[in-house]
Amino acid sequence: MRNYALTVFDPRGEKLLDESFTAANDAEAKEVGQARLDKEGYSEHTHRCVSPEAKLVLFHR
């Protein structure tokens, strides 16, 4: 399992969500991150999910 970081920002740049989670690979991390965004209602906010190597797995601006 690998650690991924999910961060969500409001329009002023303040962090609304900043958490980490584990997933087996980038594809699973994308699914887990999107599910978390949907659950919290943050899908349309600026967000990013990055891999341990700092690769963007999920991004919305």
Short mmCIF file of C-alpha atoms in Angstrom, two decimals:
data_model
loop_
_atom_site.label_atom_id
_atom_site.label_comp_id
_atom_site.label_asym_id
_atom_site.label_seq_id
_atom_site.Cartn_x
_atom_site.Cartn_y
_atom_site.Cartn_z
CA MET A 1 0.00 0.00 0.00
CA ARG A 2 1.10 3.53 -0.78
CA ASN A 3 0.27 6.84 0.92
CA TYR A 4 -1.53 9.56 -1.05
CA ALA A 5 -2.39 13.13 -0.04
CA LEU A 6 -5.73 14.79 -0.82
CA THR A 7 -6.09 18.56 -0.46
CA VAL A 8 -9.08 20.82 -1.17
CA PHE A 9 -8.99 24.63 -1.31
CA ASP A 10 -11.64 27.34 -1.14
CA PRO A 11 -11.60 30.22 -3.67
CA ARG A 12 -9.32 32.28 -1.35
CA GLY A 13 -6.76 29.48 -1.17
CA GLU A 14 -7.61 28.32 2.35
CA LYS A 15 -7.45 24.58 2.92
CA LEU A 16 -10.83 22.95 3.42
CA LEU A 17 -9.51 19.39 3.55
CA ASP A 18 -5.98 18.09 3.98
CA GLU A 19 -5.67 14.38 4.62
CA SER A 20 -3.78 11.30 3.60
CA PHE A 21 -4.98 7.81 2.77
CA THR A 22 -3.55 4.56 1.47
CA ALA A 23 -4.23 2.84 -1.83
CA ALA A 24 -2.64 0.01 -3.77
CA ASN A 25 -1.91 2.11 -6.89
CA ASP A 26 -2.69 5.40 -8.65
CA ALA A 27 -5.92 4.12 -10.21
CA GLU A 28 -7.30 3.05 -6.84
CA ALA A 29 -6.15 6.32 -5.27
CA LYS A 30 -8.05 8.26 -7.93
CA GLU A 31 -11.23 6.32 -7.10
CA VAL A 32 -10.78 6.71 -3.33
CA GLY A 33 -10.00 10.42 -3.66
CA GLN A 34 -12.99 11.09 -5.91
CA ALA A 35 -15.29 9.19 -3.55
CA ARG A 36 -14.05 11.29 -0.62
CA LEU A 37 -14.59 14.51 -2.59
CA ASP A 38 -18.11 13.42 -3.55
CA LYS A 39 -18.94 12.48 0.05
CA GLU A 40 -17.82 15.88 1.38
CA GLY A 41 -19.34 17.86 -1.50
CA TYR A 42 -15.96 19.17 -2.69
CA SER A 43 -15.96 17.82 -6.25
CA GLU A 44 -16.21 21.29 -7.82
CA HIS A 45 -13.70 22.94 -5.46
CA THR A 46 -10.05 23.25 -6.41
CA HIS A 47 -8.43 20.00 -5.30
CA ARG A 48 -5.47 17.72 -5.85
CA CYS A 49 -4.47 14.21 -4.96
CA VAL A 50 -0.78 13.35 -5.17
CA SER A 51 1.19 10.12 -5.04
CA PRO A 52 4.22 9.57 -2.78
CA GLU A 53 6.39 10.73 -5.71
CA ALA A 54 4.33 13.97 -5.93
CA LYS A 55 2.64 12.86 -9.18
CA LEU A 56 -0.83 14.38 -9.66
CA VAL A 57 -3.38 11.58 -9.59
CA LEU A 58 -6.45 13.80 -9.39
CA PHE A 59 -6.70 17.55 -10.04
CA HIS A 60 -9.43 20.12 -10.54
CA ARG A 61 -9.10 23.89 -10.73
#
